[in-house]
């Protein structure tokens, strides 16, 4: 169920300071929950911020839990960002989050049927929400959560646009695993199978974590393209910039989503944390690059999991970094119109 933020929820998170304006003081929220659809439609913001604090899909994929712990620190960091000549809060509706928190707290991945049912419930709620937001001409910014939520984003955008849509995914993993129970490793295979995803570009796959059966599947499908982290950063047979352009050419013919799995960033607290990966600056460049394209239709940032670190500072660092990505996207898209 969607938990809708009130002005008081937002005020509680903002640290005000004389002579300064924080984004949290100018973003918009809904007034009351009764006329939800009308209110969102009448809201003049171009962007809608939505949280999906859950880790059920990650646990179902045999991963480390904790992906539900990045949304609130991210929101807090975002709301405490300075409003200045580079960014304004008035174009952002801070809507709320899909509230599965009680279930998340108690969920243990020992019952595949139950896990499958729960992930599909999240898919349903998220895809309906994204469908609605996109159909009224707004751009969703979704903060997860596990990467299973790519499916809800893709389905929502696709049904709103009435066509299969494209995606570019900055990720160490394909998430093209088998069509077994729903989990964080098969959001894209389900989206392709169900006819919602057309061109899919995976940016920065790791040789060590891509099964051969998935390479074979990719090579059998001309609408799927990729590059490897190793060719970009180790063998250096191509460059990050050249690949940004190649990926953009592959997906920009129709509306596309931008997916960022934070587990591709070196030492980033996440469910599949890695000692070898992209820099935070590369991830920011990626978001900036695709955020400028006229066809970009959503941003999804997922798999941040500060609790894997057992360090109190992890939450604020994860929150701050996600907030950098959100603001990079807002600036790039606002600038390009
Ligand atoms: N969304 C992440 N998917 C990865 C998870 C890897 C891991 O947890 O180690 C995958 O299925 O390969």
Tab-separated table of C-alpha atoms and ligand atoms in Angstrom:
chain	number	residue	atom	x	y	z
A	1	UNK	CA	0.000	0.000	0.000
A	2	UNK	CA	1.211	3.497	-0.840
A	3	UNK	CA	2.150	5.510	2.243
A	4	UNK	CA	1.680	9.136	1.244
A	5	UNK	CA	3.927	11.775	2.801
A	6	UNK	CA	2.380	14.767	4.538
A	7	UNK	CA	3.966	18.198	4.889
A	8	UNK	CA	4.721	17.338	8.542
A	9	UNK	CA	6.603	14.161	7.533
A	10	UNK	CA	8.788	16.265	5.260
A	11	UNK	CA	9.245	19.125	7.759
A	12	UNK	CA	10.480	16.629	10.361
A	13	UNK	CA	13.328	15.611	8.061
A	14	UNK	CA	14.560	19.074	7.067
A	15	UNK	CA	17.205	20.965	9.060
A	16	UNK	CA	16.473	24.581	8.319
A	17	UNK	CA	19.026	27.340	8.613
A	18	UNK	CA	18.560	31.119	8.467
A	19	UNK	CA	19.359	32.604	5.090
A	20	UNK	CA	19.428	29.221	3.338
A	21	UNK	CA	16.779	27.198	1.525
A	22	UNK	CA	16.829	23.419	1.466
A	23	UNK	CA	14.996	21.400	-1.195
A	24	UNK	CA	12.742	20.024	1.548
A	25	UNK	CA	11.342	23.519	2.070
A	26	UNK	CA	10.183	23.881	-1.526
A	27	UNK	CA	9.293	20.371	-2.750
A	28	UNK	CA	5.594	19.633	-2.980
A	29	UNK	CA	3.560	16.994	-1.127
A	30	UNK	CA	-0.100	15.996	-1.373
A	31	UNK	CA	-2.594	17.816	0.836
A	32	UNK	CA	-4.842	14.931	1.637
A	33	UNK	CA	-5.207	11.349	0.587
A	34	UNK	CA	-8.857	11.445	-0.466
A	35	UNK	CA	-8.592	12.681	-4.033
A	36	UNK	CA	-5.293	10.993	-4.701
A	37	UNK	CA	-5.469	10.731	-8.504
A	38	UNK	CA	-6.900	14.221	-8.971
A	39	UNK	CA	-4.397	15.746	-6.593
A	40	UNK	CA	-1.374	14.147	-8.253
A	41	UNK	CA	-2.694	15.139	-11.668
A	42	UNK	CA	-3.243	18.741	-10.594
A	43	UNK	CA	0.173	18.963	-8.966
A	44	UNK	CA	2.441	21.047	-11.207
A	45	UNK	CA	5.667	19.120	-10.450
A	46	UNK	CA	7.348	17.305	-13.340
A	47	UNK	CA	9.056	14.667	-11.203
A	48	UNK	CA	7.563	12.247	-8.683
A	49	UNK	CA	9.779	10.681	-6.011
A	50	UNK	CA	8.686	7.210	-4.865
A	51	UNK	CA	10.336	4.816	-2.386
A	52	UNK	CA	10.160	1.020	-2.446
A	53	UNK	CA	11.926	0.070	0.808
A	54	UNK	CA	11.927	-3.719	0.554
A	55	UNK	CA	14.486	-6.524	0.284
A	56	UNK	CA	12.182	-9.491	-0.324
A	57	UNK	CA	13.344	-9.909	-3.942
A	58	UNK	CA	16.995	-9.813	-2.883
A	59	UNK	CA	16.449	-12.471	-0.214
A	60	UNK	CA	14.544	-14.603	-2.741
A	61	UNK	CA	17.650	-14.367	-4.973
A	62	UNK	CA	19.919	-15.673	-2.221
A	63	UNK	CA	21.404	-12.208	-1.625
A	64	UNK	CA	22.176	-10.256	1.537
A	65	UNK	CA	19.154	-8.373	2.919
A	66	UNK	CA	19.074	-4.680	3.822
A	67	UNK	CA	17.950	-3.034	0.571
A	68	UNK	CA	14.981	-1.588	2.485
A	69	UNK	CA	17.340	0.599	4.531
A	70	UNK	CA	18.512	3.062	1.875
A	71	UNK	CA	15.329	4.948	0.970
A	72	UNK	CA	14.876	6.929	4.190
A	73	UNK	CA	18.525	8.110	4.437
A	74	UNK	CA	18.352	9.003	0.726
A	75	UNK	CA	15.189	11.007	1.252
A	76	UNK	CA	16.682	12.827	4.226
A	77	UNK	CA	19.874	13.697	2.300
A	78	UNK	CA	17.834	14.841	-0.685
A	79	UNK	CA	15.540	17.065	1.377
A	80	UNK	CA	18.551	18.704	3.041
A	81	UNK	CA	20.224	19.569	-0.262
A	82	UNK	CA	20.723	23.295	-0.820
A	83	UNK	CA	18.286	24.941	-3.207
A	84	UNK	CA	20.376	27.327	-5.301
A	85	UNK	CA	21.066	28.473	-8.863
A	86	UNK	CA	21.524	24.831	-9.915
A	87	UNK	CA	18.349	23.248	-8.586
A	88	UNK	CA	14.874	24.034	-7.310
A	89	UNK	CA	12.498	21.846	-5.306
A	90	UNK	CA	9.289	23.158	-6.859
A	91	UNK	CA	9.376	20.664	-9.721
A	92	UNK	CA	9.423	17.657	-7.392
A	93	UNK	CA	6.485	15.900	-5.788
A	94	UNK	CA	7.735	13.812	-2.859
A	95	UNK	CA	4.871	11.342	-3.030
A	96	UNK	CA	5.606	8.534	-0.571
A	97	UNK	CA	6.602	4.892	-0.534
A	98	UNK	CA	5.134	1.437	-1.079
A	99	UNK	CA	4.810	0.197	2.450
A	100	UNK	CA	5.721	-3.479	2.807
A	101	UNK	CA	7.860	-2.804	5.874
A	102	UNK	CA	6.055	-5.130	8.308
A	103	UNK	CA	6.365	-8.029	5.881
A	104	UNK	CA	9.973	-7.129	5.113
A	105	UNK	CA	10.893	-7.316	8.821
A	106	UNK	CA	9.587	-10.849	9.206
A	107	UNK	CA	10.259	-12.330	5.766
A	108	UNK	CA	12.650	-15.279	5.653
A	109	UNK	CA	13.417	-16.765	2.245
A	110	UNK	CA	12.484	-20.328	3.191
A	111	UNK	CA	9.136	-20.311	1.439
A	112	UNK	CA	9.541	-19.711	-2.328
A	113	UNK	CA	5.796	-19.667	-2.927
A	114	UNK	CA	5.216	-16.944	-0.361
A	115	UNK	CA	8.217	-14.932	-1.596
A	116	UNK	CA	7.027	-15.219	-5.185
A	117	UNK	CA	3.561	-14.009	-4.152
A	118	UNK	CA	5.003	-11.028	-2.243
A	119	UNK	CA	7.358	-9.909	-5.019
A	120	UNK	CA	4.454	-10.136	-7.479
A	121	UNK	CA	2.336	-8.008	-5.122
A	122	UNK	CA	5.073	-5.351	-5.133
A	123	UNK	CA	5.304	-5.661	-8.948
A	124	UNK	CA	1.568	-5.033	-9.194
A	125	UNK	CA	1.469	-1.990	-6.922
A	126	UNK	CA	4.589	-0.438	-8.403
A	127	UNK	CA	3.597	-0.975	-12.033
A	128	UNK	CA	0.156	0.560	-11.435
A	129	UNK	CA	1.689	3.590	-9.748
A	130	UNK	CA	4.310	4.087	-12.481
A	131	UNK	CA	1.622	3.652	-15.144
A	132	UNK	CA	-0.425	6.425	-13.548
A	133	UNK	CA	2.512	8.828	-13.023
A	134	UNK	CA	3.748	8.387	-16.600
A	135	UNK	CA	0.272	8.676	-18.125
A	136	UNK	CA	-0.190	12.137	-16.611
A	137	UNK	CA	3.101	13.283	-18.158
A	138	UNK	CA	5.358	13.119	-15.085
A	139	UNK	CA	8.710	11.377	-14.630
A	140	UNK	CA	9.049	8.858	-11.774
A	141	UNK	CA	12.227	8.663	-9.707
A	142	UNK	CA	12.128	5.365	-7.834
A	143	UNK	CA	14.425	4.528	-4.923
A	144	UNK	CA	14.495	0.841	-3.939
A	145	UNK	CA	14.603	-1.717	-2.867
A	146	UNK	CA	15.842	-4.732	-4.732
A	147	UNK	CA	16.418	-4.830	-8.469
A	148	UNK	CA	13.291	-6.955	-8.798
A	149	UNK	CA	11.516	-3.572	-8.938
A	150	UNK	CA	12.871	-2.958	-12.454
A	151	UNK	CA	9.932	-5.115	-13.560
A	152	UNK	CA	7.279	-2.816	-12.047
A	153	UNK	CA	8.952	0.258	-13.549
A	154	UNK	CA	9.236	-1.305	-17.002
A	155	UNK	CA	5.681	-2.641	-16.975
A	156	UNK	CA	4.262	0.692	-15.740
A	157	UNK	CA	6.111	2.709	-18.395
A	158	UNK	CA	5.296	0.212	-21.133
A	159	UNK	CA	1.559	0.038	-20.402
A	160	UNK	CA	1.378	3.841	-20.129
A	161	UNK	CA	3.130	4.255	-23.500
A	162	UNK	CA	1.221	1.308	-25.022
A	163	UNK	CA	4.413	-0.224	-26.430
A	164	UNK	CA	7.414	-2.214	-25.264
A	165	UNK	CA	10.002	0.273	-23.975
A	166	UNK	CA	13.817	0.355	-23.764
A	167	UNK	CA	16.158	0.295	-20.758
A	168	UNK	CA	19.806	1.072	-20.059
A	169	UNK	CA	21.115	-0.609	-16.900
A	170	UNK	CA	24.362	0.255	-15.082
A	171	UNK	CA	24.987	-3.041	-13.339
A	172	UNK	CA	27.492	-5.809	-12.628
A	173	UNK	CA	24.700	-8.349	-13.284
A	174	UNK	CA	22.293	-8.962	-16.152
A	175	UNK	CA	19.296	-9.864	-13.972
A	176	UNK	CA	18.251	-12.105	-16.852
A	177	UNK	CA	18.016	-15.210	-14.704
A	178	UNK	CA	15.495	-17.974	-15.349
A	179	UNK	CA	11.729	-17.472	-15.165
A	180	UNK	CA	11.485	-19.227	-11.813
A	181	UNK	CA	10.006	-17.570	-8.713
A	182	UNK	CA	10.195	-13.776	-8.967
A	183	UNK	CA	13.329	-12.285	-7.391
A	184	UNK	CA	15.932	-9.555	-7.873
A	185	UNK	CA	17.802	-11.595	-10.502
A	186	UNK	CA	15.001	-11.998	-13.059
A	187	UNK	CA	13.198	-8.633	-13.339
A	188	UNK	CA	14.445	-8.107	-16.892
A	189	UNK	CA	13.863	-11.670	-18.111
A	190	UNK	CA	10.259	-11.425	-16.919
A	191	UNK	CA	9.870	-7.965	-18.516
A	192	UNK	CA	11.098	-9.335	-21.878
A	193	UNK	CA	8.981	-12.487	-21.555
A	194	UNK	CA	5.847	-10.447	-20.783
A	195	UNK	CA	6.412	-8.128	-23.781
A	196	UNK	CA	7.153	-4.924	-21.843
A	197	UNK	CA	10.887	-4.584	-22.588
A	198	UNK	CA	12.266	-4.145	-26.094
A	199	UNK	CA	15.883	-2.920	-26.336
A	200	UNK	CA	17.911	-3.685	-23.214
A	201	UNK	CA	21.510	-2.433	-22.801
A	202	UNK	CA	23.556	-3.714	-19.839
A	203	UNK	CA	26.493	-1.476	-19.001
A	204	UNK	CA	29.464	-2.891	-17.074
A	205	UNK	CA	28.673	-6.587	-16.588
A	206	UNK	CA	31.279	-8.520	-14.630
A	207	UNK	CA	32.822	-11.532	-16.338
A	208	UNK	CA	32.949	-13.366	-13.008
A	209	UNK	CA	29.244	-13.036	-12.277
A	210	UNK	CA	27.535	-13.719	-15.602
A	211	UNK	CA	26.503	-17.357	-16.154
A	212	UNK	CA	27.260	-18.843	-19.596
A	213	UNK	CA	23.580	-19.728	-20.183
A	214	UNK	CA	22.797	-15.999	-19.918
A	215	UNK	CA	25.525	-15.054	-22.423
A	216	UNK	CA	23.964	-17.568	-24.804
A	217	UNK	CA	20.493	-16.116	-24.261
A	218	UNK	CA	21.855	-12.596	-24.923
A	219	UNK	CA	23.631	-13.668	-28.104
A	220	UNK	CA	20.373	-15.208	-29.383
A	221	UNK	CA	18.477	-11.910	-28.955
A	222	UNK	CA	19.355	-8.923	-31.161
A	223	UNK	CA	17.420	-6.551	-28.924
A	224	UNK	CA	19.841	-7.178	-26.039
A	225	UNK	CA	23.277	-5.505	-25.961
A	226	UNK	CA	25.992	-5.138	-23.367
A	227	UNK	CA	29.525	-4.232	-22.500
A	228	UNK	CA	31.771	-5.763	-19.859
A	229	UNK	CA	33.336	-3.949	-16.909
A	230	UNK	CA	36.638	-5.634	-17.798
A	231	UNK	CA	36.761	-4.279	-21.362
A	232	UNK	CA	36.074	-0.780	-20.027
A	233	UNK	CA	38.292	-0.678	-16.956
A	234	UNK	CA	40.795	-3.551	-17.084
A	235	UNK	CA	41.619	-4.328	-20.749
A	236	UNK	CA	40.625	-0.799	-21.774
A	237	UNK	CA	39.700	-1.967	-25.243
A	238	UNK	CA	36.971	0.662	-25.277
A	239	UNK	CA	36.188	3.770	-23.246
A	240	UNK	CA	33.410	4.674	-20.844
A	241	UNK	CA	32.501	7.695	-22.998
A	242	UNK	CA	32.396	5.722	-26.256
A	243	UNK	CA	30.188	3.101	-24.619
A	244	UNK	CA	27.814	5.751	-23.255
A	245	UNK	CA	27.255	6.812	-26.846
A	246	UNK	CA	26.855	3.236	-28.125
A	247	UNK	CA	24.341	2.458	-25.399
A	248	UNK	CA	22.438	5.664	-26.094
A	249	UNK	CA	22.222	4.875	-29.816
A	250	UNK	CA	20.821	1.459	-28.929
A	251	UNK	CA	18.007	2.656	-26.687
A	252	UNK	CA	17.027	6.193	-27.687
A	253	UNK	CA	14.555	5.357	-30.458
A	254	UNK	CA	11.720	5.160	-27.943
A	255	UNK	CA	10.972	6.013	-24.302
A	256	UNK	CA	13.522	4.395	-22.025
A	257	UNK	CA	14.220	3.896	-18.337
A	258	UNK	CA	17.556	4.345	-16.552
A	259	UNK	CA	18.388	1.637	-14.016
A	260	UNK	CA	21.258	2.018	-11.538
A	261	UNK	CA	22.202	-0.998	-9.441
A	262	UNK	CA	24.491	0.408	-6.764
A	263	UNK	CA	26.297	-2.924	-6.436
A	264	UNK	CA	28.332	-1.989	-9.536
A	265	UNK	CA	30.131	0.762	-7.563
A	266	UNK	CA	33.317	-0.248	-5.776
A	267	UNK	CA	32.873	-0.762	-2.002
A	268	UNK	CA	29.319	0.592	-2.101
A	269	UNK	CA	27.206	-0.878	0.735
A	270	UNK	CA	24.824	-3.077	-1.225
A	271	UNK	CA	23.445	-6.596	-1.314
A	272	UNK	CA	26.208	-7.812	-3.674
A	273	UNK	CA	28.944	-5.398	-2.561
A	274	UNK	CA	32.106	-5.489	-4.719
A	275	UNK	CA	35.802	-4.693	-4.147
A	276	UNK	CA	36.197	-3.962	-7.884
A	277	UNK	CA	33.761	-1.697	-9.666
A	278	UNK	CA	32.871	1.685	-11.116
A	279	UNK	CA	33.682	4.899	-9.259
A	280	UNK	CA	30.885	7.036	-7.830
A	281	UNK	CA	31.817	9.687	-10.410
A	282	UNK	CA	31.285	7.258	-13.292
A	283	UNK	CA	27.814	6.439	-11.963
A	284	UNK	CA	27.033	10.171	-11.731
A	285	UNK	CA	28.284	10.737	-15.294
A	286	UNK	CA	26.073	7.865	-16.453
A	287	UNK	CA	22.969	9.412	-14.875
A	288	UNK	CA	23.860	12.860	-16.206
A	289	UNK	CA	24.445	11.475	-19.712
A	290	UNK	CA	21.140	9.619	-20.024
A	291	UNK	CA	19.191	12.201	-18.009
A	292	UNK	CA	19.794	14.695	-20.837
A	293	UNK	CA	18.125	12.524	-23.460
A	294	UNK	CA	14.583	13.594	-24.434
A	295	UNK	CA	13.329	9.987	-24.325
A	296	UNK	CA	14.342	9.288	-20.712
A	297	UNK	CA	11.176	8.360	-18.835
A	298	UNK	CA	12.185	7.148	-15.377
A	299	UNK	CA	15.158	6.749	-13.050
A	300	UNK	CA	15.459	3.743	-10.723
A	301	UNK	CA	18.238	3.534	-8.111
A	302	UNK	CA	18.338	0.231	-6.262
A	303	UNK	CA	20.135	-2.308	-4.079
A	304	UNK	CA	21.775	0.214	-1.716
A	305	UNK	CA	21.937	-1.564	1.662
A	306	UNK	CA	23.754	0.409	4.378
A	307	UNK	CA	23.022	-2.259	6.993
A	308	UNK	CA	25.432	-4.722	5.336
A	309	UNK	CA	28.245	-2.560	6.763
A	310	UNK	CA	27.307	-2.537	10.450
A	311	UNK	CA	28.642	1.039	10.582
A	312	UNK	CA	26.348	3.928	11.531
A	313	UNK	CA	28.040	6.202	8.952
A	314	UNK	CA	27.021	3.882	6.092
A	315	UNK	CA	23.406	5.098	6.116
A	316	UNK	CA	24.333	8.758	5.686
A	317	UNK	CA	26.916	7.966	2.994
A	318	UNK	CA	24.498	5.767	1.038
A	319	UNK	CA	21.779	8.395	1.457
A	320	UNK	CA	24.057	11.197	0.274
A	321	UNK	CA	25.222	9.279	-2.765
A	322	UNK	CA	21.697	8.357	-3.857
A	323	UNK	CA	20.785	11.999	-3.410
A	324	UNK	CA	23.672	13.015	-5.710
A	325	UNK	CA	22.270	10.683	-8.378
A	326	UNK	CA	18.753	12.070	-7.964
A	327	UNK	CA	19.944	15.671	-8.265
A	328	UNK	CA	22.204	14.813	-11.248
A	329	UNK	CA	19.140	13.397	-12.985
A	330	UNK	CA	16.901	16.349	-12.104
A	331	UNK	CA	19.485	18.857	-13.333
A	332	UNK	CA	20.197	16.961	-16.561
A	333	UNK	CA	16.528	16.489	-17.413
A	334	UNK	CA	15.436	19.984	-16.412
A	335	UNK	CA	18.263	21.463	-18.486
A	336	UNK	CA	17.328	19.432	-21.567
A	337	UNK	CA	13.629	20.354	-21.211
B	1	LIG	N1	20.095	-7.827	-8.602
B	1	LIG	C1	21.099	-8.534	-8.405
B	1	LIG	N2	21.290	-9.705	-9.039
B	1	LIG	C2	22.472	-10.496	-8.867
B	1	LIG	C3	22.703	-10.763	-7.397
B	1	LIG	C4	24.052	-11.234	-7.133
B	1	LIG	C5	24.320	-11.499	-5.660
B	1	LIG	O1	23.462	-11.234	-4.798
B	1	LIG	O2	25.429	-11.923	-5.393
B	1	LIG	C6	22.341	-11.796	-9.652
B	1	LIG	O3	21.247	-12.359	-9.718
B	1	LIG	O4	23.347	-12.236	-10.194
